[in-house]
């Protein structure tokens, strides 16, 4: 783990952003009809992975999202823009562990400041070599994002030109919008992903991606409150039919290290909204004063 930590510091030095409204998290999904900013970021990241080599999608992680949301809040409220918390000295891998993301094998972080929408910040990250590398890395299997808007942000944001967790400039900003994106992979966790983590679908038939290649020999699935289907040989990509009726759907999976479920079992699940008669929409924030904000990348 220490080897990975030193590698990530060298390879993944990244960014920061700010918000006034804190949208609900992925873990707090309601039938609002629209994805949150965090959910939209997840969709956009997986779109970029698909467009750049049809890479496996990332699974949304509640603990990584909690770590990312907390860091965006701290950057906004404590007036700094960095991967390290200048006030506590906490690194990003320490923050994700504190948020409950234990047993990770590799982790990384993107931060940014000034972008108003998920589309803007993802476009900015994809134009930066280091941030793009994180988004497209096959080392990562999970991701969580956090966005905060601070209406009264000032010109007192602390920043550092060196990766030493010490501010060397104090009169930056205002940025208003703060973004954090944490990536990770846990060797004992093998996620299932429905429709590349889309927020919703209009069809009962969905595409599944299963992590576990090289370990799992067999797989079986079920819907919420349904019966398990028969064990079948493991494959990373499957089609599946959701249960009847609109609403939040859950697909459960069990992976076995032996044929026909005879080996070690690992479980996972994923959710998606089924809205057969509705079209998904994206959240778009509007602001009364449109002022150019600089974009910060390191």
PDB file of C-alpha atoms in Angstrom:
ATOM      1  CA  UNK A   1       0.000   0.000   0.000  1.00  0.00           C
ATOM      2  CA  UNK A   2       2.860   2.387   0.776  1.00  0.00           C
ATOM      3  CA  UNK A   3       4.325   1.778  -2.687  1.00  0.00           C
ATOM      4  CA  UNK A   4       1.047   2.758  -4.330  1.00  0.00           C
ATOM      5  CA  UNK A   5       0.742   5.840  -2.157  1.00  0.00           C
ATOM      6  CA  UNK A   6       4.117   7.224  -3.208  1.00  0.00           C
ATOM      7  CA  UNK A   7       3.332   6.426  -6.847  1.00  0.00           C
ATOM      8  CA  UNK A   8       0.008   8.246  -6.763  1.00  0.00           C
ATOM      9  CA  UNK A   9       1.614  11.356  -5.273  1.00  0.00           C
ATOM     10  CA  UNK A  10       4.025  11.516  -8.203  1.00  0.00           C
ATOM     11  CA  UNK A  11       1.636  10.554 -10.984  1.00  0.00           C
ATOM     12  CA  UNK A  12      -1.637  12.113  -9.865  1.00  0.00           C
ATOM     13  CA  UNK A  13      -1.049  15.681  -8.635  1.00  0.00           C
ATOM     14  CA  UNK A  14      -4.458  17.339  -9.525  1.00  0.00           C
ATOM     15  CA  UNK A  15      -7.119  20.311  -8.965  1.00  0.00           C
ATOM     16  CA  UNK A  16     -10.177  22.147  -7.186  1.00  0.00           C
ATOM     17  CA  UNK A  17     -13.757  24.092  -7.494  1.00  0.00           C
ATOM     18  CA  UNK A  18     -16.780  25.803  -5.374  1.00  0.00           C
ATOM     19  CA  UNK A  19     -20.735  25.824  -4.913  1.00  0.00           C
ATOM     20  CA  UNK A  20     -23.499  27.383  -2.668  1.00  0.00           C
ATOM     21  CA  UNK A  21     -26.038  24.605  -3.019  1.00  0.00           C
ATOM     22  CA  UNK A  22     -24.955  21.103  -1.965  1.00  0.00           C
ATOM     23  CA  UNK A  23     -26.925  18.646  -4.121  1.00  0.00           C
ATOM     24  CA  UNK A  24     -28.114  15.343  -2.659  1.00  0.00           C
ATOM     25  CA  UNK A  25     -25.589  12.513  -2.968  1.00  0.00           C
ATOM     26  CA  UNK A  26     -25.848   9.417  -5.091  1.00  0.00           C
ATOM     27  CA  UNK A  27     -26.619   7.457  -1.939  1.00  0.00           C
ATOM     28  CA  UNK A  28     -29.694   9.668  -1.349  1.00  0.00           C
ATOM     29  CA  UNK A  29     -31.475   8.990  -4.629  1.00  0.00           C
ATOM     30  CA  UNK A  30     -35.094  10.063  -4.773  1.00  0.00           C
ATOM     31  CA  UNK A  31     -37.585   9.996  -7.610  1.00  0.00           C
ATOM     32  CA  UNK A  32     -36.896  13.652  -8.396  1.00  0.00           C
ATOM     33  CA  UNK A  33     -36.674  12.930 -12.111  1.00  0.00           C
ATOM     34  CA  UNK A  34     -33.191  14.415 -12.487  1.00  0.00           C
ATOM     35  CA  UNK A  35     -29.683  13.200 -11.641  1.00  0.00           C
ATOM     36  CA  UNK A  36     -27.648  15.092  -9.085  1.00  0.00           C
ATOM     37  CA  UNK A  37     -24.440  16.834 -10.093  1.00  0.00           C
ATOM     38  CA  UNK A  38     -22.540  13.906  -8.583  1.00  0.00           C
ATOM     39  CA  UNK A  39     -24.560  11.379 -10.572  1.00  0.00           C
ATOM     40  CA  UNK A  40     -24.140  13.407 -13.745  1.00  0.00           C
ATOM     41  CA  UNK A  41     -20.363  13.455 -13.202  1.00  0.00           C
ATOM     42  CA  UNK A  42     -20.429   9.680 -12.903  1.00  0.00           C
ATOM     43  CA  UNK A  43     -22.353   9.351 -16.172  1.00  0.00           C
ATOM     44  CA  UNK A  44     -19.992  11.728 -17.969  1.00  0.00           C
ATOM     45  CA  UNK A  45     -16.865   9.951 -16.714  1.00  0.00           C
ATOM     46  CA  UNK A  46     -18.188   6.614 -17.948  1.00  0.00           C
ATOM     47  CA  UNK A  47     -19.112   8.197 -21.275  1.00  0.00           C
ATOM     48  CA  UNK A  48     -15.516   9.385 -21.657  1.00  0.00           C
ATOM     49  CA  UNK A  49     -14.238   5.907 -20.792  1.00  0.00           C
ATOM     50  CA  UNK A  50     -16.521   4.393 -23.437  1.00  0.00           C
ATOM     51  CA  UNK A  51     -15.517   6.919 -26.089  1.00  0.00           C
ATOM     52  CA  UNK A  52     -11.802   6.411 -25.380  1.00  0.00           C
ATOM     53  CA  UNK A  53     -11.388   2.710 -26.022  1.00  0.00           C
ATOM     54  CA  UNK A  54     -14.652   1.309 -24.586  1.00  0.00           C
ATOM     55  CA  UNK A  55     -13.022   1.022 -21.161  1.00  0.00           C
ATOM     56  CA  UNK A  56     -14.886  -0.697 -18.302  1.00  0.00           C
ATOM     57  CA  UNK A  57     -17.228   1.692 -16.455  1.00  0.00           C
ATOM     58  CA  UNK A  58     -16.579   2.922 -12.925  1.00  0.00           C
ATOM     59  CA  UNK A  59     -18.975   2.110 -10.096  1.00  0.00           C
ATOM     60  CA  UNK A  60     -20.231   4.907  -7.856  1.00  0.00           C
ATOM     61  CA  UNK A  61     -18.964   4.482  -4.276  1.00  0.00           C
ATOM     62  CA  UNK A  62     -20.812   6.052  -1.333  1.00  0.00           C
ATOM     63  CA  UNK A  63     -17.637   6.255   0.774  1.00  0.00           C
ATOM     64  CA  UNK A  64     -15.583   7.843  -2.023  1.00  0.00           C
ATOM     65  CA  UNK A  65     -18.421  10.289  -2.610  1.00  0.00           C
ATOM     66  CA  UNK A  66     -18.500  11.170   1.088  1.00  0.00           C
ATOM     67  CA  UNK A  67     -14.746  11.841   1.013  1.00  0.00           C
ATOM     68  CA  UNK A  68     -15.059  13.969  -2.123  1.00  0.00           C
ATOM     69  CA  UNK A  69     -18.038  15.954  -0.791  1.00  0.00           C
ATOM     70  CA  UNK A  70     -16.228  16.604   2.475  1.00  0.00           C
ATOM     71  CA  UNK A  71     -13.092  17.857   0.718  1.00  0.00           C
ATOM     72  CA  UNK A  72     -15.064  20.197  -1.556  1.00  0.00           C
ATOM     73  CA  UNK A  73     -16.796  21.593   1.523  1.00  0.00           C
ATOM     74  CA  UNK A  74     -13.495  22.094   3.339  1.00  0.00           C
ATOM     75  CA  UNK A  75     -11.892  23.822   0.357  1.00  0.00           C
ATOM     76  CA  UNK A  76     -14.835  26.216   0.077  1.00  0.00           C
ATOM     77  CA  UNK A  77     -15.263  26.962   3.774  1.00  0.00           C
ATOM     78  CA  UNK A  78     -11.573  27.032   4.738  1.00  0.00           C
ATOM     79  CA  UNK A  79     -10.445  28.965   1.660  1.00  0.00           C
ATOM     80  CA  UNK A  80      -7.894  26.661   0.067  1.00  0.00           C
ATOM     81  CA  UNK A  81      -7.458  24.808  -3.216  1.00  0.00           C
ATOM     82  CA  UNK A  82      -5.250  21.735  -2.931  1.00  0.00           C
ATOM     83  CA  UNK A  83      -5.259  17.950  -2.591  1.00  0.00           C
ATOM     84  CA  UNK A  84      -3.902  18.341   0.925  1.00  0.00           C
ATOM     85  CA  UNK A  85      -5.986  20.017   3.624  1.00  0.00           C
ATOM     86  CA  UNK A  86      -3.730  22.920   4.674  1.00  0.00           C
ATOM     87  CA  UNK A  87      -5.338  23.129   8.119  1.00  0.00           C
ATOM     88  CA  UNK A  88      -5.226  19.442   9.094  1.00  0.00           C
ATOM     89  CA  UNK A  89      -2.396  18.161   6.904  1.00  0.00           C
ATOM     90  CA  UNK A  90      -4.660  15.351   5.714  1.00  0.00           C
ATOM     91  CA  UNK A  91      -3.825  13.728   2.366  1.00  0.00           C
ATOM     92  CA  UNK A  92      -6.481  12.465  -0.027  1.00  0.00           C
ATOM     93  CA  UNK A  93      -5.823   8.798   0.740  1.00  0.00           C
ATOM     94  CA  UNK A  94      -6.168   9.533   4.449  1.00  0.00           C
ATOM     95  CA  UNK A  95      -9.482  11.275   3.752  1.00  0.00           C
ATOM     96  CA  UNK A  96     -10.921   8.358   1.820  1.00  0.00           C
ATOM     97  CA  UNK A  97      -9.899   5.949   4.584  1.00  0.00           C
ATOM     98  CA  UNK A  98     -11.575   8.180   7.164  1.00  0.00           C
ATOM     99  CA  UNK A  99     -14.726   8.103   5.017  1.00  0.00           C
ATOM    100  CA  UNK A 100     -14.766   4.302   5.231  1.00  0.00           C
ATOM    101  CA  UNK A 101     -13.031   3.302   2.000  1.00  0.00           C
ATOM    102  CA  UNK A 102     -10.844   0.640   3.591  1.00  0.00           C
ATOM    103  CA  UNK A 103      -8.583  -1.977   2.020  1.00  0.00           C
ATOM    104  CA  UNK A 104      -7.858  -0.036  -1.147  1.00  0.00           C
ATOM    105  CA  UNK A 105      -5.112  -1.121  -3.529  1.00  0.00           C
ATOM    106  CA  UNK A 106      -4.825   2.129  -5.498  1.00  0.00           C
ATOM    107  CA  UNK A 107      -6.441   5.549  -5.295  1.00  0.00           C
ATOM    108  CA  UNK A 108      -6.315   8.931  -7.008  1.00  0.00           C
ATOM    109  CA  UNK A 109      -7.985  12.331  -6.987  1.00  0.00           C
ATOM    110  CA  UNK A 110      -9.054  15.125  -9.334  1.00  0.00           C
ATOM    111  CA  UNK A 111      -9.957  18.588  -8.049  1.00  0.00           C
ATOM    112  CA  UNK A 112     -11.038  21.741  -9.874  1.00  0.00           C
ATOM    113  CA  UNK A 113     -12.461  25.230  -9.263  1.00  0.00           C
ATOM    114  CA  UNK A 114     -14.550  27.721 -11.219  1.00  0.00           C
ATOM    115  CA  UNK A 115     -16.525  25.421 -13.521  1.00  0.00           C
ATOM    116  CA  UNK A 116     -20.287  25.838 -13.211  1.00  0.00           C
ATOM    117  CA  UNK A 117     -21.537  22.469 -14.464  1.00  0.00           C
ATOM    118  CA  UNK A 118     -20.462  18.811 -14.549  1.00  0.00           C
ATOM    119  CA  UNK A 119     -20.061  19.106 -18.319  1.00  0.00           C
ATOM    120  CA  UNK A 120     -17.641  22.028 -17.930  1.00  0.00           C
ATOM    121  CA  UNK A 121     -15.480  20.393 -15.285  1.00  0.00           C
ATOM    122  CA  UNK A 122     -15.226  17.035 -17.095  1.00  0.00           C
ATOM    123  CA  UNK A 123     -14.288  18.848 -20.309  1.00  0.00           C
ATOM    124  CA  UNK A 124     -11.582  20.719 -18.379  1.00  0.00           C
ATOM    125  CA  UNK A 125     -10.237  17.544 -16.770  1.00  0.00           C
ATOM    126  CA  UNK A 126     -10.119  15.762 -20.124  1.00  0.00           C
ATOM    127  CA  UNK A 127      -7.916  18.562 -21.493  1.00  0.00           C
ATOM    128  CA  UNK A 128      -5.386  17.991 -18.710  1.00  0.00           C
ATOM    129  CA  UNK A 129      -3.031  15.017 -19.088  1.00  0.00           C
ATOM    130  CA  UNK A 130      -2.948  14.057 -15.407  1.00  0.00           C
ATOM    131  CA  UNK A 131      -6.685  14.423 -14.825  1.00  0.00           C
ATOM    132  CA  UNK A 132      -7.495  12.606 -18.051  1.00  0.00           C
ATOM    133  CA  UNK A 133      -5.172   9.823 -16.920  1.00  0.00           C
ATOM    134  CA  UNK A 134      -7.216   9.373 -13.750  1.00  0.00           C
ATOM    135  CA  UNK A 135     -10.535   9.369 -15.603  1.00  0.00           C
ATOM    136  CA  UNK A 136      -9.348   6.785 -18.141  1.00  0.00           C
ATOM    137  CA  UNK A 137      -7.240   4.615 -15.830  1.00  0.00           C
ATOM    138  CA  UNK A 138      -8.148   0.919 -15.756  1.00  0.00           C
ATOM    139  CA  UNK A 139      -6.470   0.684 -12.340  1.00  0.00           C
ATOM    140  CA  UNK A 140      -9.623   2.236 -10.856  1.00  0.00           C
ATOM    141  CA  UNK A 141     -12.946   0.419 -10.475  1.00  0.00           C
ATOM    142  CA  UNK A 142     -14.858   2.916  -8.298  1.00  0.00           C
ATOM    143  CA  UNK A 143     -15.348   6.672  -8.092  1.00  0.00           C
ATOM    144  CA  UNK A 144     -17.106   9.308  -5.985  1.00  0.00           C
ATOM    145  CA  UNK A 145     -17.579  13.032  -6.630  1.00  0.00           C
ATOM    146  CA  UNK A 146     -18.433  16.067  -4.538  1.00  0.00           C
ATOM    147  CA  UNK A 147     -19.498  19.570  -5.587  1.00  0.00           C
ATOM    148  CA  UNK A 148     -20.035  22.681  -3.447  1.00  0.00           C
ATOM    149  CA  UNK A 149     -21.015  26.238  -4.354  1.00  0.00           C
ATOM    150  CA  UNK A 150     -20.008  29.098  -2.067  1.00  0.00           C
ATOM    151  CA  UNK A 151     -21.869  32.322  -2.923  1.00  0.00           C
ATOM    152  CA  UNK A 152     -19.693  34.567  -0.737  1.00  0.00           C
ATOM    153  CA  UNK A 153     -16.342  33.216  -1.879  1.00  0.00           C
ATOM    154  CA  UNK A 154     -13.588  35.833  -1.671  1.00  0.00           C
ATOM    155  CA  UNK A 155     -10.132  36.651  -3.001  1.00  0.00           C
ATOM    156  CA  UNK A 156      -8.444  34.868  -0.101  1.00  0.00           C
ATOM    157  CA  UNK A 157      -8.132  31.307  -1.396  1.00  0.00           C
ATOM    158  CA  UNK A 158      -4.845  29.691  -0.341  1.00  0.00           C
ATOM    159  CA  UNK A 159      -2.872  27.686  -2.909  1.00  0.00           C
ATOM    160  CA  UNK A 160       0.534  26.040  -3.234  1.00  0.00           C
ATOM    161  CA  UNK A 161       2.867  25.652  -6.182  1.00  0.00           C
ATOM    162  CA  UNK A 162       4.585  22.689  -4.488  1.00  0.00           C
ATOM    163  CA  UNK A 163       3.222  19.323  -3.255  1.00  0.00           C
ATOM    164  CA  UNK A 164       4.285  20.076   0.325  1.00  0.00           C
ATOM    165  CA  UNK A 165       0.916  20.880   1.956  1.00  0.00           C
ATOM    166  CA  UNK A 166       1.976  24.473   2.647  1.00  0.00           C
ATOM    167  CA  UNK A 167       0.308  27.470   1.032  1.00  0.00           C
ATOM    168  CA  UNK A 168       2.663  29.855  -0.778  1.00  0.00           C
ATOM    169  CA  UNK A 169      -0.038  32.214  -2.112  1.00  0.00           C
ATOM    170  CA  UNK A 170      -3.067  33.542  -0.258  1.00  0.00           C
ATOM    171  CA  UNK A 171      -4.859  36.014  -2.558  1.00  0.00           C
ATOM    172  CA  UNK A 172      -6.521  33.748  -5.136  1.00  0.00           C
ATOM    173  CA  UNK A 173     -10.124  33.486  -6.269  1.00  0.00           C
ATOM    174  CA  UNK A 174     -12.979  33.909  -5.924  1.00  0.00           C
ATOM    175  CA  UNK A 175     -13.903  30.569  -7.553  1.00  0.00           C
ATOM    176  CA  UNK A 176     -17.383  29.927  -6.075  1.00  0.00           C
ATOM    177  CA  UNK A 177     -17.531  26.360  -7.464  1.00  0.00           C
ATOM    178  CA  UNK A 178     -15.433  23.563  -5.909  1.00  0.00           C
ATOM    179  CA  UNK A 179     -15.193  20.013  -7.271  1.00  0.00           C
ATOM    180  CA  UNK A 180     -13.502  16.862  -6.002  1.00  0.00           C
ATOM    181  CA  UNK A 181     -13.403  13.433  -7.593  1.00  0.00           C
ATOM    182  CA  UNK A 182     -11.920  10.430  -5.759  1.00  0.00           C
ATOM    183  CA  UNK A 183     -10.999   7.195  -7.527  1.00  0.00           C
ATOM    184  CA  UNK A 184     -10.162   3.815  -6.046  1.00  0.00           C
ATOM    185  CA  UNK A 185     -10.000   0.057  -6.307  1.00  0.00           C
ATOM    186  CA  UNK A 186     -10.392  -2.471  -3.515  1.00  0.00           C
ATOM    187  CA  UNK A 187      -9.010  -5.923  -4.256  1.00  0.00           C
ATOM    188  CA  UNK A 188     -11.804  -7.642  -2.294  1.00  0.00           C
ATOM    189  CA  UNK A 189     -14.649  -5.669  -3.943  1.00  0.00           C
ATOM    190  CA  UNK A 190     -15.904  -6.656  -7.409  1.00  0.00           C
ATOM    191  CA  UNK A 191     -18.679  -4.252  -8.470  1.00  0.00           C
ATOM    192  CA  UNK A 192     -21.637  -4.780 -10.786  1.00  0.00           C
ATOM    193  CA  UNK A 193     -22.618  -1.820 -12.971  1.00  0.00           C
ATOM    194  CA  UNK A 194     -25.974  -1.364 -14.718  1.00  0.00           C
ATOM    195  CA  UNK A 195     -26.012   0.544 -18.020  1.00  0.00           C
ATOM    196  CA  UNK A 196     -22.618   2.087 -17.305  1.00  0.00           C
ATOM    197  CA  UNK A 197     -24.031   3.792 -14.186  1.00  0.00           C
ATOM    198  CA  UNK A 198     -26.686   5.742 -16.074  1.00  0.00           C
ATOM    199  CA  UNK A 199     -29.114   7.491 -13.741  1.00  0.00           C
ATOM    200  CA  UNK A 200     -32.187   6.006 -15.398  1.00  0.00           C
ATOM    201  CA  UNK A 201     -33.425   3.917 -18.300  1.00  0.00           C
ATOM    202  CA  UNK A 202     -36.577   3.691 -20.365  1.00  0.00           C
ATOM    203  CA  UNK A 203     -36.214  -0.041 -21.049  1.00  0.00           C
ATOM    204  CA  UNK A 204     -36.373  -3.107 -18.821  1.00  0.00           C
ATOM    205  CA  UNK A 205     -33.513  -4.772 -20.681  1.00  0.00           C
ATOM    206  CA  UNK A 206     -30.198  -3.407 -19.441  1.00  0.00           C
ATOM    207  CA  UNK A 207     -26.492  -4.062 -19.970  1.00  0.00           C
ATOM    208  CA  UNK A 208     -24.417  -5.248 -17.028  1.00  0.00           C
ATOM    209  CA  UNK A 209     -20.679  -4.999 -16.490  1.00  0.00           C
ATOM    210  CA  UNK A 210     -19.184  -7.315 -13.856  1.00  0.00           C
ATOM    211  CA  UNK A 211     -15.722  -6.954 -12.379  1.00  0.00           C
ATOM    212  CA  UNK A 212     -14.041 -10.215 -11.414  1.00  0.00           C
ATOM    213  CA  UNK A 213     -12.214 -11.266 -14.569  1.00  0.00           C
ATOM    214  CA  UNK A 214      -9.490 -13.772 -13.654  1.00  0.00           C
ATOM    215  CA  UNK A 215     -11.034 -14.598 -10.268  1.00  0.00           C
ATOM    216  CA  UNK A 216     -14.687 -15.462 -10.810  1.00  0.00           C
ATOM    217  CA  UNK A 217     -15.606 -18.725 -12.511  1.00  0.00           C
ATOM    218  CA  UNK A 218     -19.386 -18.505 -12.160  1.00  0.00           C
ATOM    219  CA  UNK A 219     -22.074 -15.858 -11.691  1.00  0.00           C
ATOM    220  CA  UNK A 220     -25.747 -15.702 -10.798  1.00  0.00           C
ATOM    221  CA  UNK A 221     -28.144 -12.745 -10.616  1.00  0.00           C
ATOM    222  CA  UNK A 222     -31.540 -11.680  -9.313  1.00  0.00           C
ATOM    223  CA  UNK A 223     -33.756  -8.621  -9.115  1.00  0.00           C
ATOM    224  CA  UNK A 224     -34.977  -7.116  -5.855  1.00  0.00           C
ATOM    225  CA  UNK A 225     -37.304  -9.579  -4.057  1.00  0.00           C
ATOM    226  CA  UNK A 226     -36.778 -12.071  -6.899  1.00  0.00           C
ATOM    227  CA  UNK A 227     -35.306 -15.558  -7.114  1.00  0.00           C
ATOM    228  CA  UNK A 228     -31.725 -16.259  -8.070  1.00  0.00           C
ATOM    229  CA  UNK A 229     -31.182 -17.292 -11.678  1.00  0.00           C
ATOM    230  CA  UNK A 230     -29.112 -20.417 -12.286  1.00  0.00           C
ATOM    231  CA  UNK A 231     -25.352 -20.284 -11.978  1.00  0.00           C
ATOM    232  CA  UNK A 232     -23.633 -19.664 -15.314  1.00  0.00           C
ATOM    233  CA  UNK A 233     -20.009 -19.320 -16.431  1.00  0.00           C
ATOM    234  CA  UNK A 234     -18.597 -15.895 -15.602  1.00  0.00           C
ATOM    235  CA  UNK A 235     -18.520 -13.247 -18.283  1.00  0.00           C
ATOM    236  CA  UNK A 236     -17.836  -9.561 -17.723  1.00  0.00           C
ATOM    237  CA  UNK A 237     -20.684  -8.322 -19.943  1.00  0.00           C
ATOM    238  CA  UNK A 238     -24.272  -9.548 -19.728  1.00  0.00           C
ATOM    239  CA  UNK A 239     -27.773  -8.435 -20.641  1.00  0.00           C
ATOM    240  CA  UNK A 240     -30.458  -8.557 -17.953  1.00  0.00           C
ATOM    241  CA  UNK A 241     -34.155  -7.798 -17.620  1.00  0.00           C
ATOM    242  CA  UNK A 242     -35.310  -5.602 -14.741  1.00  0.00           C
ATOM    243  CA  UNK A 243     -38.457  -6.352 -12.756  1.00  0.00           C
ATOM    244  CA  UNK A 244     -41.839  -5.009 -13.909  1.00  0.00           C
ATOM    245  CA  UNK A 245     -43.036  -1.485 -13.127  1.00  0.00           C
ATOM    246  CA  UNK A 246     -41.355   1.902 -12.993  1.00  0.00           C
ATOM    247  CA  UNK A 247     -39.236   2.849  -9.986  1.00  0.00           C
ATOM    248  CA  UNK A 248     -35.842   2.237  -8.444  1.00  0.00           C
ATOM    249  CA  UNK A 249     -34.554  -1.177  -9.508  1.00  0.00           C
ATOM    250  CA  UNK A 250     -31.782  -3.213  -7.891  1.00  0.00           C
ATOM    251  CA  UNK A 251     -29.784  -5.976  -9.531  1.00  0.00           C
ATOM    252  CA  UNK A 252     -27.930  -8.349  -7.215  1.00  0.00           C
ATOM    253  CA  UNK A 253     -25.008 -10.533  -8.242  1.00  0.00           C
ATOM    254  CA  UNK A 254     -23.030 -13.342  -6.642  1.00  0.00           C
ATOM    255  CA  UNK A 255     -19.635 -14.294  -8.038  1.00  0.00           C
ATOM    256  CA  UNK A 256     -18.043 -17.648  -7.271  1.00  0.00           C
ATOM    257  CA  UNK A 257     -14.379 -18.606  -7.524  1.00  0.00           C
ATOM    258  CA  UNK A 258     -15.515 -22.124  -8.438  1.00  0.00           C
ATOM    259  CA  UNK A 259     -17.841 -23.511 -11.078  1.00  0.00           C
ATOM    260  CA  UNK A 260     -21.560 -23.608 -10.259  1.00  0.00           C
ATOM    261  CA  UNK A 261     -21.091 -21.651  -7.040  1.00  0.00           C
ATOM    262  CA  UNK A 262     -18.752 -24.156  -5.408  1.00  0.00           C
ATOM    263  CA  UNK A 263     -16.002 -21.715  -4.441  1.00  0.00           C
ATOM    264  CA  UNK A 264     -15.662 -18.500  -2.451  1.00  0.00           C
ATOM    265  CA  UNK A 265     -18.635 -16.155  -2.947  1.00  0.00           C
ATOM    266  CA  UNK A 266     -18.503 -12.385  -3.380  1.00  0.00           C
ATOM    267  CA  UNK A 267     -21.642 -10.260  -3.638  1.00  0.00           C
ATOM    268  CA  UNK A 268     -22.487  -6.859  -5.115  1.00  0.00           C
ATOM    269  CA  UNK A 269     -25.481  -4.875  -6.359  1.00  0.00           C
ATOM    270  CA  UNK A 270     -26.350  -1.779  -8.355  1.00  0.00           C
ATOM    271  CA  UNK A 271     -29.450   0.359  -8.839  1.00  0.00           C
ATOM    272  CA  UNK A 272     -31.071   2.272 -11.676  1.00  0.00           C
ATOM    273  CA  UNK A 273     -34.361   4.148 -12.116  1.00  0.00           C
ATOM    274  CA  UNK A 274     -36.742   2.591 -14.610  1.00  0.00           C
ATOM    275  CA  UNK A 275     -38.962   5.230 -16.239  1.00  0.00           C
ATOM    276  CA  UNK A 276     -40.457   3.602 -19.302  1.00  0.00           C
ATOM    277  CA  UNK A 277     -42.332   6.756 -20.391  1.00  0.00           C
ATOM    278  CA  UNK A 278     -39.831   9.442 -19.381  1.00  0.00           C
ATOM    279  CA  UNK A 279     -36.659  10.871 -20.857  1.00  0.00           C
ATOM    280  CA  UNK A 280     -33.695  11.527 -18.526  1.00  0.00           C
ATOM    281  CA  UNK A 281     -32.710  15.157 -18.068  1.00  0.00           C
ATOM    282  CA  UNK A 282     -29.531  16.749 -16.776  1.00  0.00           C
ATOM    283  CA  UNK A 283     -29.341  19.311 -13.990  1.00  0.00           C
ATOM    284  CA  UNK A 284     -28.261  22.725 -15.259  1.00  0.00           C
ATOM    285  CA  UNK A 285     -27.375  25.379 -12.721  1.00  0.00           C
ATOM    286  CA  UNK A 286     -28.264  29.003 -13.496  1.00  0.00           C
ATOM    287  CA  UNK A 287     -26.772  32.072 -11.871  1.00  0.00           C
ATOM    288  CA  UNK A 288     -27.978  35.702 -11.932  1.00  0.00           C
ATOM    289  CA  UNK A 289     -24.529  37.091 -12.736  1.00  0.00           C
ATOM    290  CA  UNK A 290     -22.349  35.417 -15.322  1.00  0.00           C
ATOM    291  CA  UNK A 291     -18.746  36.342 -14.536  1.00  0.00           C
ATOM    292  CA  UNK A 292     -15.670  34.780 -16.113  1.00  0.00           C
ATOM    293  CA  UNK A 293     -13.858  32.606 -13.599  1.00  0.00           C
ATOM    294  CA  UNK A 294     -10.304  31.341 -14.106  1.00  0.00           C
ATOM    295  CA  UNK A 295      -9.793  27.585 -14.300  1.00  0.00           C
ATOM    296  CA  UNK A 296      -7.096  26.114 -12.074  1.00  0.00           C
ATOM    297  CA  UNK A 297      -5.153  22.982 -12.989  1.00  0.00           C
ATOM    298  CA  UNK A 298      -1.933  21.566 -11.673  1.00  0.00           C
TER     299      UNK A 298
END
